[in-house]
XYZ file of C-alpha atoms in Angstrom:
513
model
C -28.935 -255.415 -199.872
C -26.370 -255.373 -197.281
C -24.692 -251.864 -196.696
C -20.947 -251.405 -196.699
C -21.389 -248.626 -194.069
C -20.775 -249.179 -190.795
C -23.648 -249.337 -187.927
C -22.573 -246.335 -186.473
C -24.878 -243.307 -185.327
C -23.887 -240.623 -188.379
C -22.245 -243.345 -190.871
C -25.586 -244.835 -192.429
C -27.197 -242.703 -195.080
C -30.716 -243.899 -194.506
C -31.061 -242.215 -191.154
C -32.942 -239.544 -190.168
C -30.761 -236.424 -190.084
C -32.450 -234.298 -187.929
C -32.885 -236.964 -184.789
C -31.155 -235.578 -181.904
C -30.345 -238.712 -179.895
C -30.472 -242.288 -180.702
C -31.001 -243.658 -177.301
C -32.666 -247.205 -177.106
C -36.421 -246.828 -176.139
C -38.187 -249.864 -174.293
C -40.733 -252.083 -176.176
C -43.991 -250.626 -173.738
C -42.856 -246.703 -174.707
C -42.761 -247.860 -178.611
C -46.222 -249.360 -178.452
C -47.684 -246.232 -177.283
C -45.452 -244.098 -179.782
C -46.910 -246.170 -182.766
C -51.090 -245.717 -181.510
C -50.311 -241.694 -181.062
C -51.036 -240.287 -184.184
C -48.107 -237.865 -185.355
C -50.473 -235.000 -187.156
C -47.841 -232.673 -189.095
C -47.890 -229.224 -187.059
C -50.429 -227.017 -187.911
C -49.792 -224.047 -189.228
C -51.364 -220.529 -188.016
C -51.906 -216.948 -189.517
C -49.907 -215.358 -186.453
C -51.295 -211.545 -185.468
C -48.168 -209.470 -185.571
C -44.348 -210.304 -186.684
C -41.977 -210.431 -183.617
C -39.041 -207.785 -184.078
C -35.367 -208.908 -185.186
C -33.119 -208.452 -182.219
C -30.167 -209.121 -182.815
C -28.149 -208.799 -179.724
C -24.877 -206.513 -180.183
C -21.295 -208.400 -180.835
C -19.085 -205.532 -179.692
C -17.018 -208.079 -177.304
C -16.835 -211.665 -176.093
C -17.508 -210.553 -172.652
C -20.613 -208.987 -173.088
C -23.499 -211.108 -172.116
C -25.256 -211.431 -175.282
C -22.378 -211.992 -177.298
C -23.374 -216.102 -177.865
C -26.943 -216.039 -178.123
C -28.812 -216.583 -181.323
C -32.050 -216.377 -182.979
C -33.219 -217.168 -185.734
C -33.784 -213.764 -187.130
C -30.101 -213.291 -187.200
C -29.527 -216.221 -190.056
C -32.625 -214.746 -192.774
C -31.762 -213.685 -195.955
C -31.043 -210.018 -196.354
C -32.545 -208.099 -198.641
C -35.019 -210.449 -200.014
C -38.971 -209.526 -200.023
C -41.100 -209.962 -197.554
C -43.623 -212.751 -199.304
C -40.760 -214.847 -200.789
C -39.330 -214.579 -197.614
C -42.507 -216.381 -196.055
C -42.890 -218.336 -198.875
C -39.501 -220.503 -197.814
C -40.026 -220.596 -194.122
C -40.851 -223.866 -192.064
C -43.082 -223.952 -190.007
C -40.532 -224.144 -187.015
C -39.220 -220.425 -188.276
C -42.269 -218.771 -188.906
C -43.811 -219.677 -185.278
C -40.635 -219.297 -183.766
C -40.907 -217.158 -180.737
C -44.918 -216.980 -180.869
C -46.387 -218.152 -177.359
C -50.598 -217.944 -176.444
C -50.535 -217.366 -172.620
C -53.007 -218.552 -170.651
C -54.014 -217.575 -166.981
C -55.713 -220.650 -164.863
C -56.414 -222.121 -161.820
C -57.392 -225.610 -160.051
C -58.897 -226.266 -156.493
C -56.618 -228.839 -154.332
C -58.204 -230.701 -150.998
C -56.320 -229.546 -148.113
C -57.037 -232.376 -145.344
C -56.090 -231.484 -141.391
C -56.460 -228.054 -141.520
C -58.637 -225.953 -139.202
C -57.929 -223.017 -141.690
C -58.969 -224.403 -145.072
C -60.744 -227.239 -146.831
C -59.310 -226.434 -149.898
C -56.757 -223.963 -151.851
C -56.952 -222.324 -154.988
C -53.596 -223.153 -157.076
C -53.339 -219.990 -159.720
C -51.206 -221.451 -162.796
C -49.504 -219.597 -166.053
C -50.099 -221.764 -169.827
C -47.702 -221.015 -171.874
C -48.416 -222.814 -175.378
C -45.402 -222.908 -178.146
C -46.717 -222.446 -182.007
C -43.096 -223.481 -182.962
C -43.872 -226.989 -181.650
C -46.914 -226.843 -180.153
C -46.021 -228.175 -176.644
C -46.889 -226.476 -173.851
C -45.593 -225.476 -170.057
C -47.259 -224.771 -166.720
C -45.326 -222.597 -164.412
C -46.782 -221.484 -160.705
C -46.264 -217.970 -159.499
C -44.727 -218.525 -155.973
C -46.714 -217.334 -152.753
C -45.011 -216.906 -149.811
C -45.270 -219.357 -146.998
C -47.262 -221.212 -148.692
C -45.610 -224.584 -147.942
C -46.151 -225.833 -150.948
C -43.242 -226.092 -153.779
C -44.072 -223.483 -156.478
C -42.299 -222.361 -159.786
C -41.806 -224.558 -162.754
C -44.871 -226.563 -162.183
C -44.247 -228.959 -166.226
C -41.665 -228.659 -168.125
C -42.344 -228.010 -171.766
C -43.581 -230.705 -173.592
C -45.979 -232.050 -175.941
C -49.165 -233.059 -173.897
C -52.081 -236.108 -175.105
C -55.502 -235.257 -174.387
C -57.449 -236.622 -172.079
C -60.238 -237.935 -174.357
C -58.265 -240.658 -176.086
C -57.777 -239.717 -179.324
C -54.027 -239.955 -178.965
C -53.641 -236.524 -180.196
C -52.080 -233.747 -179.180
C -53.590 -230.456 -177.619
C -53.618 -227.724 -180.053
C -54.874 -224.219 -179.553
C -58.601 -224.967 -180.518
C -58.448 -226.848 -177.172
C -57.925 -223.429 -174.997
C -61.380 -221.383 -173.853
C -61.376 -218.307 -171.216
C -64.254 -219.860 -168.879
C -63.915 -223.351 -169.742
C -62.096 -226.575 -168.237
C -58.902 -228.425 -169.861
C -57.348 -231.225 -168.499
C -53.875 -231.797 -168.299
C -52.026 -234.953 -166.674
C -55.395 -236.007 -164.553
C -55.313 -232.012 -163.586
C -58.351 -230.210 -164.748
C -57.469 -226.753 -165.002
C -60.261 -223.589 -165.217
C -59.129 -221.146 -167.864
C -59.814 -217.206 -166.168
C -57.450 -214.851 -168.391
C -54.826 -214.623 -171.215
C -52.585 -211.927 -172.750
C -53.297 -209.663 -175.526
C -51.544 -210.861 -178.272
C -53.158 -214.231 -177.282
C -56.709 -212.496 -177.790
C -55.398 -211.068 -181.478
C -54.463 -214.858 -182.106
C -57.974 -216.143 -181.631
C -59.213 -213.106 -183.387
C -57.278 -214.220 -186.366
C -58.374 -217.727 -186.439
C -62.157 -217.004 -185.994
C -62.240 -218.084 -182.582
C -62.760 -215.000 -180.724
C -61.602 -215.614 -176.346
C -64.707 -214.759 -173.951
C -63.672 -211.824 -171.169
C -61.850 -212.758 -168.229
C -63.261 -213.400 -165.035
C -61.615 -212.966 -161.420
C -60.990 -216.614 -159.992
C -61.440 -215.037 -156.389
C -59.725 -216.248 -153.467
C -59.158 -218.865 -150.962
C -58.708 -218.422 -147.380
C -54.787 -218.703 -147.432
C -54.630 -215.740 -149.657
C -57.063 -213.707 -147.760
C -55.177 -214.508 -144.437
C -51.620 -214.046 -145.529
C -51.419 -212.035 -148.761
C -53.972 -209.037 -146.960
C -51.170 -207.377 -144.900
C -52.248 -206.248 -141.906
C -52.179 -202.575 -141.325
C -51.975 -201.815 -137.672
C -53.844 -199.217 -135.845
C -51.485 -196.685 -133.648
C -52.530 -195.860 -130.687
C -51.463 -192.225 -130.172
C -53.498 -191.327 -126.968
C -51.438 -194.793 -125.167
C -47.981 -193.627 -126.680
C -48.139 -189.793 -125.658
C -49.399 -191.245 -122.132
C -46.351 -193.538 -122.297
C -44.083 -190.867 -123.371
C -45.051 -188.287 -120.901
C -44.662 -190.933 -118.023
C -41.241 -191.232 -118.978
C -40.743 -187.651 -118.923
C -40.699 -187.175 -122.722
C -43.657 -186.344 -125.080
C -44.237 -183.553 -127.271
C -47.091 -180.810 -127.902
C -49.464 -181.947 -130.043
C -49.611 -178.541 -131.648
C -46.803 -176.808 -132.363
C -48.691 -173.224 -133.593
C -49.855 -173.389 -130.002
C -46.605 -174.118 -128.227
C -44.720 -171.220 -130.351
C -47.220 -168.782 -129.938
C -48.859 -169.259 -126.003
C -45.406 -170.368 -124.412
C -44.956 -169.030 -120.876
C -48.328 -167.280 -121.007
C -50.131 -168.965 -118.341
C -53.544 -168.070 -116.496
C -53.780 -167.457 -113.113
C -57.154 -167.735 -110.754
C -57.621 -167.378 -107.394
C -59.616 -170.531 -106.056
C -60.961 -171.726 -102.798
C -62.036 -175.456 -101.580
C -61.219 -175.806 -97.412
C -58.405 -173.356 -98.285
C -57.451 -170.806 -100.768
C -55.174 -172.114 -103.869
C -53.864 -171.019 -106.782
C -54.682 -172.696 -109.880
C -52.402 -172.472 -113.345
C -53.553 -173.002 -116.544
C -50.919 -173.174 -119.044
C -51.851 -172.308 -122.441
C -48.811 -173.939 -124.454
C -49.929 -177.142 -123.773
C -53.703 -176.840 -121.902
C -52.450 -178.534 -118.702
C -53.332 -177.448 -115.136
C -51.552 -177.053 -111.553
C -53.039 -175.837 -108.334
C -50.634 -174.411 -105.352
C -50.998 -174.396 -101.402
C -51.492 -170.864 -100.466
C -48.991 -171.079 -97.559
C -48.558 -168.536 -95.136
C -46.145 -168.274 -91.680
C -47.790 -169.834 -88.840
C -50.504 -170.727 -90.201
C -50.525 -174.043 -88.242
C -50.565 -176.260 -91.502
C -48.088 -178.257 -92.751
C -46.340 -176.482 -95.876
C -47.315 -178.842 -98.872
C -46.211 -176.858 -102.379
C -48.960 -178.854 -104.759
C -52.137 -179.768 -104.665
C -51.956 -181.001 -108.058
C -49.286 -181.547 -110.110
C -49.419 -180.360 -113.773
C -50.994 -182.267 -116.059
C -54.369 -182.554 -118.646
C -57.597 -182.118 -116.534
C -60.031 -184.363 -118.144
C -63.870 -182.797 -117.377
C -64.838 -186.117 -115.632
C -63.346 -188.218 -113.488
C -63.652 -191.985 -114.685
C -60.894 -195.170 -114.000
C -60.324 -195.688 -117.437
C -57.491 -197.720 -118.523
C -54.236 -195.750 -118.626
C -54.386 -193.352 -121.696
C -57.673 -194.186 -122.249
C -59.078 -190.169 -122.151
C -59.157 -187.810 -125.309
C -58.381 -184.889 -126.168
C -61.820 -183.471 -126.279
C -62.519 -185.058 -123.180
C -59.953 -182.043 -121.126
C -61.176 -178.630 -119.483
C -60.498 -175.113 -121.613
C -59.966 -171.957 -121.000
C -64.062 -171.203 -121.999
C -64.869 -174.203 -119.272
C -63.562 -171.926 -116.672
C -66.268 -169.345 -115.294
C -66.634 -167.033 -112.336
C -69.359 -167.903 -110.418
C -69.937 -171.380 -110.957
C -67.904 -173.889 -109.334
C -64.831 -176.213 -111.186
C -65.239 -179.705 -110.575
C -61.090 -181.017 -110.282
C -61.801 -184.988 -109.749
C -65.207 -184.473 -107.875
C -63.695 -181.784 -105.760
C -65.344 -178.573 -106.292
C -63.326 -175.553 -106.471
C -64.919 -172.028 -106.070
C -63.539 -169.220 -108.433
C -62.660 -165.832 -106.658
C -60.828 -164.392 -109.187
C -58.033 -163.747 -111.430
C -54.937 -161.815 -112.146
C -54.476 -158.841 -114.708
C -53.126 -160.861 -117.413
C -55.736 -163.771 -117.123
C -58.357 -160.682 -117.408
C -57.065 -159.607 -120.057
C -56.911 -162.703 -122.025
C -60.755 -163.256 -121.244
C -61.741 -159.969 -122.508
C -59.676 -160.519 -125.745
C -60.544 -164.306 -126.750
C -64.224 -164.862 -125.226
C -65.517 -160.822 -124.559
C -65.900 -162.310 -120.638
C -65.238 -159.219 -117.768
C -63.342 -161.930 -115.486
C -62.735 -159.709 -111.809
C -59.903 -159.259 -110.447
C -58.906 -160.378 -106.776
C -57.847 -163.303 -104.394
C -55.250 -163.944 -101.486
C -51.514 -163.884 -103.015
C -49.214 -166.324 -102.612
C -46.840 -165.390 -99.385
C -43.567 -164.832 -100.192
C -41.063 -165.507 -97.360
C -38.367 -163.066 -97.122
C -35.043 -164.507 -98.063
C -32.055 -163.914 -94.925
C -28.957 -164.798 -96.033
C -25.857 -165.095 -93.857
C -23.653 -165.683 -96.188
C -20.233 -164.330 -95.975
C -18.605 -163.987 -99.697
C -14.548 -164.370 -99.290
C -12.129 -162.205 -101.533
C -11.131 -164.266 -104.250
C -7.595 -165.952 -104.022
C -6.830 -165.511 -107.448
C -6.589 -169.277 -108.250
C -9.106 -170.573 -110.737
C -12.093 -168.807 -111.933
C -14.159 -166.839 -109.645
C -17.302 -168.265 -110.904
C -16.032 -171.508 -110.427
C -14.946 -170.360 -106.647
C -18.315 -168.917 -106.187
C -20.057 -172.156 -106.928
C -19.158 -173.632 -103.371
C -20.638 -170.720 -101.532
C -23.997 -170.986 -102.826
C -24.457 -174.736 -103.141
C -23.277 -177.940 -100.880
C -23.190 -179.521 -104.431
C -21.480 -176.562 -106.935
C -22.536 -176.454 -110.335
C -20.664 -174.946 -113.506
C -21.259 -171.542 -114.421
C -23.100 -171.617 -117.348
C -21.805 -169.539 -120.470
C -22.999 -167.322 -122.922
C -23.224 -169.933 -125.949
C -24.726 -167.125 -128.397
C -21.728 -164.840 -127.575
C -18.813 -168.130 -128.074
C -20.480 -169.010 -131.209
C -20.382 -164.991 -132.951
C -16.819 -164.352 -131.497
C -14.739 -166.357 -132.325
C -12.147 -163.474 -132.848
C -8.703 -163.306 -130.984
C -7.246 -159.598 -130.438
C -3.400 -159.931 -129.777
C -1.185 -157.140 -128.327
C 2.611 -156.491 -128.066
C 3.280 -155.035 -124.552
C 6.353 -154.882 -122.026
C 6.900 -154.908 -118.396
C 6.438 -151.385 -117.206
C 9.293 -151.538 -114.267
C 12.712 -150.174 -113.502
C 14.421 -153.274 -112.685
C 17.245 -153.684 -115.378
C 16.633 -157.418 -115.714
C 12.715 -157.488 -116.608
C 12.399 -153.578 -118.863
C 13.616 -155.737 -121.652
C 11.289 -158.782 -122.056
C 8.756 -158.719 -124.688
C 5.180 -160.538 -124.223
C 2.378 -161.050 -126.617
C -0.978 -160.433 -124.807
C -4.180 -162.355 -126.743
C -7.986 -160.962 -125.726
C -10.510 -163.920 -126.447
C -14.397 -162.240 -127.187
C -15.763 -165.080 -127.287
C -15.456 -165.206 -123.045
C -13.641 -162.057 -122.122
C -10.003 -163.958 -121.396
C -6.807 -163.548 -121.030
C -3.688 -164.774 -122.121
C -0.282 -163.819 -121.675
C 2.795 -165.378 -123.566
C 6.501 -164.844 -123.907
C 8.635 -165.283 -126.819
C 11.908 -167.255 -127.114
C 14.662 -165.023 -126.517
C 18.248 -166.733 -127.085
C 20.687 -166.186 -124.169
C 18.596 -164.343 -122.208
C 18.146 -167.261 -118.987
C 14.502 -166.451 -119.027
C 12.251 -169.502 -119.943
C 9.787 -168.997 -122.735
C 6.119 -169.821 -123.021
C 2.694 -168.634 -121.050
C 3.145 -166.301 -118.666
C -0.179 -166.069 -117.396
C -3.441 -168.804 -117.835
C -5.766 -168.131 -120.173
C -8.879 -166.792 -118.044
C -10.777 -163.673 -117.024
C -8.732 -161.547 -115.304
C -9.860 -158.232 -112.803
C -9.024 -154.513 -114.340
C -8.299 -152.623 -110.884
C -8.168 -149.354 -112.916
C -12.003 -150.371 -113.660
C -13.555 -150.770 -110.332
C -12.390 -154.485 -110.608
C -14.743 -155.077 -113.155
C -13.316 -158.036 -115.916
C -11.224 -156.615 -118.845
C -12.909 -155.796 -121.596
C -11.806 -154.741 -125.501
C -11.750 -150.931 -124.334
C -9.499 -151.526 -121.995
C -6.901 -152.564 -123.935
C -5.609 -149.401 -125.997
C -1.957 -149.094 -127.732
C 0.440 -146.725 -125.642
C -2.054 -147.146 -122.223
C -0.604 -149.233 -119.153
C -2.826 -152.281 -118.158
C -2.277 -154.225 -114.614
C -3.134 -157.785 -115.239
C -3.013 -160.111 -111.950
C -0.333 -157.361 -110.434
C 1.846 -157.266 -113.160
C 2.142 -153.922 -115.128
C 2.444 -154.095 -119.026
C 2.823 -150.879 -121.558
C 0.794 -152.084 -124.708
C 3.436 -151.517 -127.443
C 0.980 -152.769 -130.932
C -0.958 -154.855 -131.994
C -1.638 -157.087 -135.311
C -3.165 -155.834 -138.579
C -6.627 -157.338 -137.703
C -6.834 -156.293 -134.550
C -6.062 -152.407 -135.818
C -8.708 -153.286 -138.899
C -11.217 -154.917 -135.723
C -11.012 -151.813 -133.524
C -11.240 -149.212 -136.567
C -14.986 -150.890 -137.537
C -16.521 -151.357 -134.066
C -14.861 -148.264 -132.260
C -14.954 -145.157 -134.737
């Protein structure tokens, strides 16, 4: 009977409602639709109920405001069995998924690395609709493109029954083939195991698939070896390094041993505990007819033999000690032999302490040339610093004084005074100057106030520096020098201290009781 409705997708009753599309499909894809035989899904007493989340709808903007399950839609408050009782088979499995861990070997062809390479694969298999997808864990550099490796679909088997794989069809230790790809089952999840468990069809243990030689060479990092010998060689040659002990830098620094030794001529050799390195010094002496050299050798590690290694190439144990050294029997210093006359108190005295050894005393001391200087030191001009000035006397190349950090750091106090010129001239018995002591480096400074009207310009009077007391054997001003009511001569000018500030009365009360 001919239908009043018209042909249109929606408008004709008969129609299946729940098709999704109603695209044309050729003649060659509806031959093979009618042989596959459409079994009615299967269903499966599932291990353990997955948990209602239902995401929380506090706001449009929050990211799972839209999405849906099908948890959110059951009847509430209806028992449990009636509750399964209704369900399709589509809402019961929903969310249930048997994961499967496998792996297939894949030729690798003009490669001097591999013949083949072991492709590690994730099964994931849907109850809900029982398709299946294959996704590949990506390695890195492995040239080849990994991630979704099938999209999830309903898959044939491969023995022509034009059915559809169903769970039966997955075995830990057993082959499944998939699209021409046979695929080696090694592992699945828990819950998959509790599956089979329910069904009767208990999973065999998993096995490790092992690996190929592009995971062995790549994924292994490679952990290198330092070479600490080389890079304290290096860093000493640079004129860095550091001690290798620190306990024995702290406690033996600037305690060095000192013997008396003798080869064609006498020397002195150093042994320097802090960091077990050795030195040996040219006894010279005036007219002696030999060329003044300073070192014999320069300070360094004395390994016990002498080999032409590579640089850096000696160890630690390899070095001479303190118990190496012996009177009486000769020290080999790169097949030079050495002869030991003796020591100096201190070195006997470490001997006797550390190793119970009676080391004697004795040997030609180094020759100290007396020191003439002709040196003529100037008066100071009173412009700049005197130790400044003196630089240029002592060296062609002056250097800055150095300072007393400890003393700049503590000090950092400022002791100011109210003092006026101590003269009879009518013009100057009336200005007023505020005199500041620095501790931190014993200097001066002398400033004047504003005074309106009085044609006397304002400001420092005097640069801040260390000024001469010539009441004091010219010796530098210091805080005791600088009492209330006593008259003070700073550069030639003559000033009665008048007062001072509150903290400089509250400074000299607590260090000057």
């Amino acid at each position: 009977m001919a239908s009043a409705f018209p042909k249109l997708p929606g408008f004709v009753p008969t129609q299946e409602l729940d098709k999704p599309n109603f695209r044309k499909v050729s003649s060659v894809k509806q031959e093979q639709n009618r042989e596959i035989k459409q079994l009615p899904n299967k269903e499966y007493p599932v291990p353990r109920k997955q948990p209602v989340q239902i995401p929380p709808q506090s706001g449009m903007f929050n990211p799972d405001y839209l999405s849906t399950t099908h948890a959110m839609h059951m009847p509430k408050n209806v028992a449990n069995d009636s509750e399964e009782l209704y369900q399709p088979s589509w809402v019961k499995m929903d969310r249930h998924v048997l994961r499967f861990s496998g792996y297939f070997k894949e030729a690798v062809v003009e490669s001097a690395l591999e013949n083949y390479r072991i492709r590690k694969i994730t099964i994931f298999y849907y109850l809900e609709d029982h398709s299946l997808s294959i996704t590949e864990p990506k390695q890195e550099n492995s040239g080849v493109p990994q991630g979704a490796f099938l999209k999830r679909q309903k898959v044939l088997r491969a023995d022509g029954s034009k059915t559809f794989i169903i769970p039966e069809d997955f075995r830990i230790n057993q082959d499944i083939e998939i699209f021409g790809k046979t695929i080696r089952l090694y592992d699945c999840d828990q819950y998959t195991r509790e599956f089979y468990e329910g069904i009767g069809q208990q999973q065999a243990s998993s096995f490790n698939p092992g690996c190929d030689s592009f995971e062995t060479k790549t994924m292994t990092k490679y952990v290198p070896q330092k070479d600490t010998v080389m890079k304290d060689y290096l860093e000493h040659k640079l004129g860095g390094g550091k001690v290798t002990s620190q306990k024995q830098f702290l406690e033996n620094d600037r305690k060095v041993l000192k013997f008396y030794v003798f080869s064609d001529i006498d020397y002195v050799l150093h042994y320097y505990l802090a960091d077990d390195t050795i030195e040996i010094k040219e006894i010279n002496s005036a007219n002696s007819g030999r060329v003044p050299f300073p070192m014999m050798l320069r300070r360094q590690k004395l390994p016990r033999k002498f080999s032409l290694n590579q640089p850096g190439q000696t160890y630690a144990e390899d070095f001479i000690r303190p118990q190496d050294i012996q009177f009486g029997q000769p020290l080999i210093i790169y097949n030079r032999k050495f002869f030991i006359k003796g020591c100096d108190p201190f070195t006997r005295y470490y001997y006797q302490e550390k190793f119970n050894v009676d080391f004697p005393l004795g040997g030609q001391e180094e020759y100290q040339q007396e020191q003439k200087s002709n040196i003529i030191i100037p008066p100071h001009n009173g412009i700049g610093d005197e130790q400044d000035s003196l630089g240029y006397i002592y060296r062609l190349q002056p250097k800055p004084p150095k300072k007393d950090f400890f003393k700049w750091v503590d000090n950092q106090v400022n002791l100011r005074f109210l003092a006026m010129f101590n003269t009879t001239k009518p013009e100057d018995k009336d200005r007023v100057f505020v005199i500041t002591y620095f501790l931190n480096d014993d200097s001066l400074l002398v400033y004047e106030p504003t005074v309106r009207n009085s044609g006397i310009p304002d400001g420092k009077f005097l640069e801040k520096r260390k000024y001469k007391n010539v009441n004091n054997n010219n010796e530098y001003f210091i805080p005791q020098d600088l009492i209330v009511g006593n008259e003070v001569v700073i550069n030639g000018w003559r000033f009665q201290l008048l007062d001072c500030d509150e903290f400089t009365k509250k400074w000299y009360a607590e260090n000057f009781k």
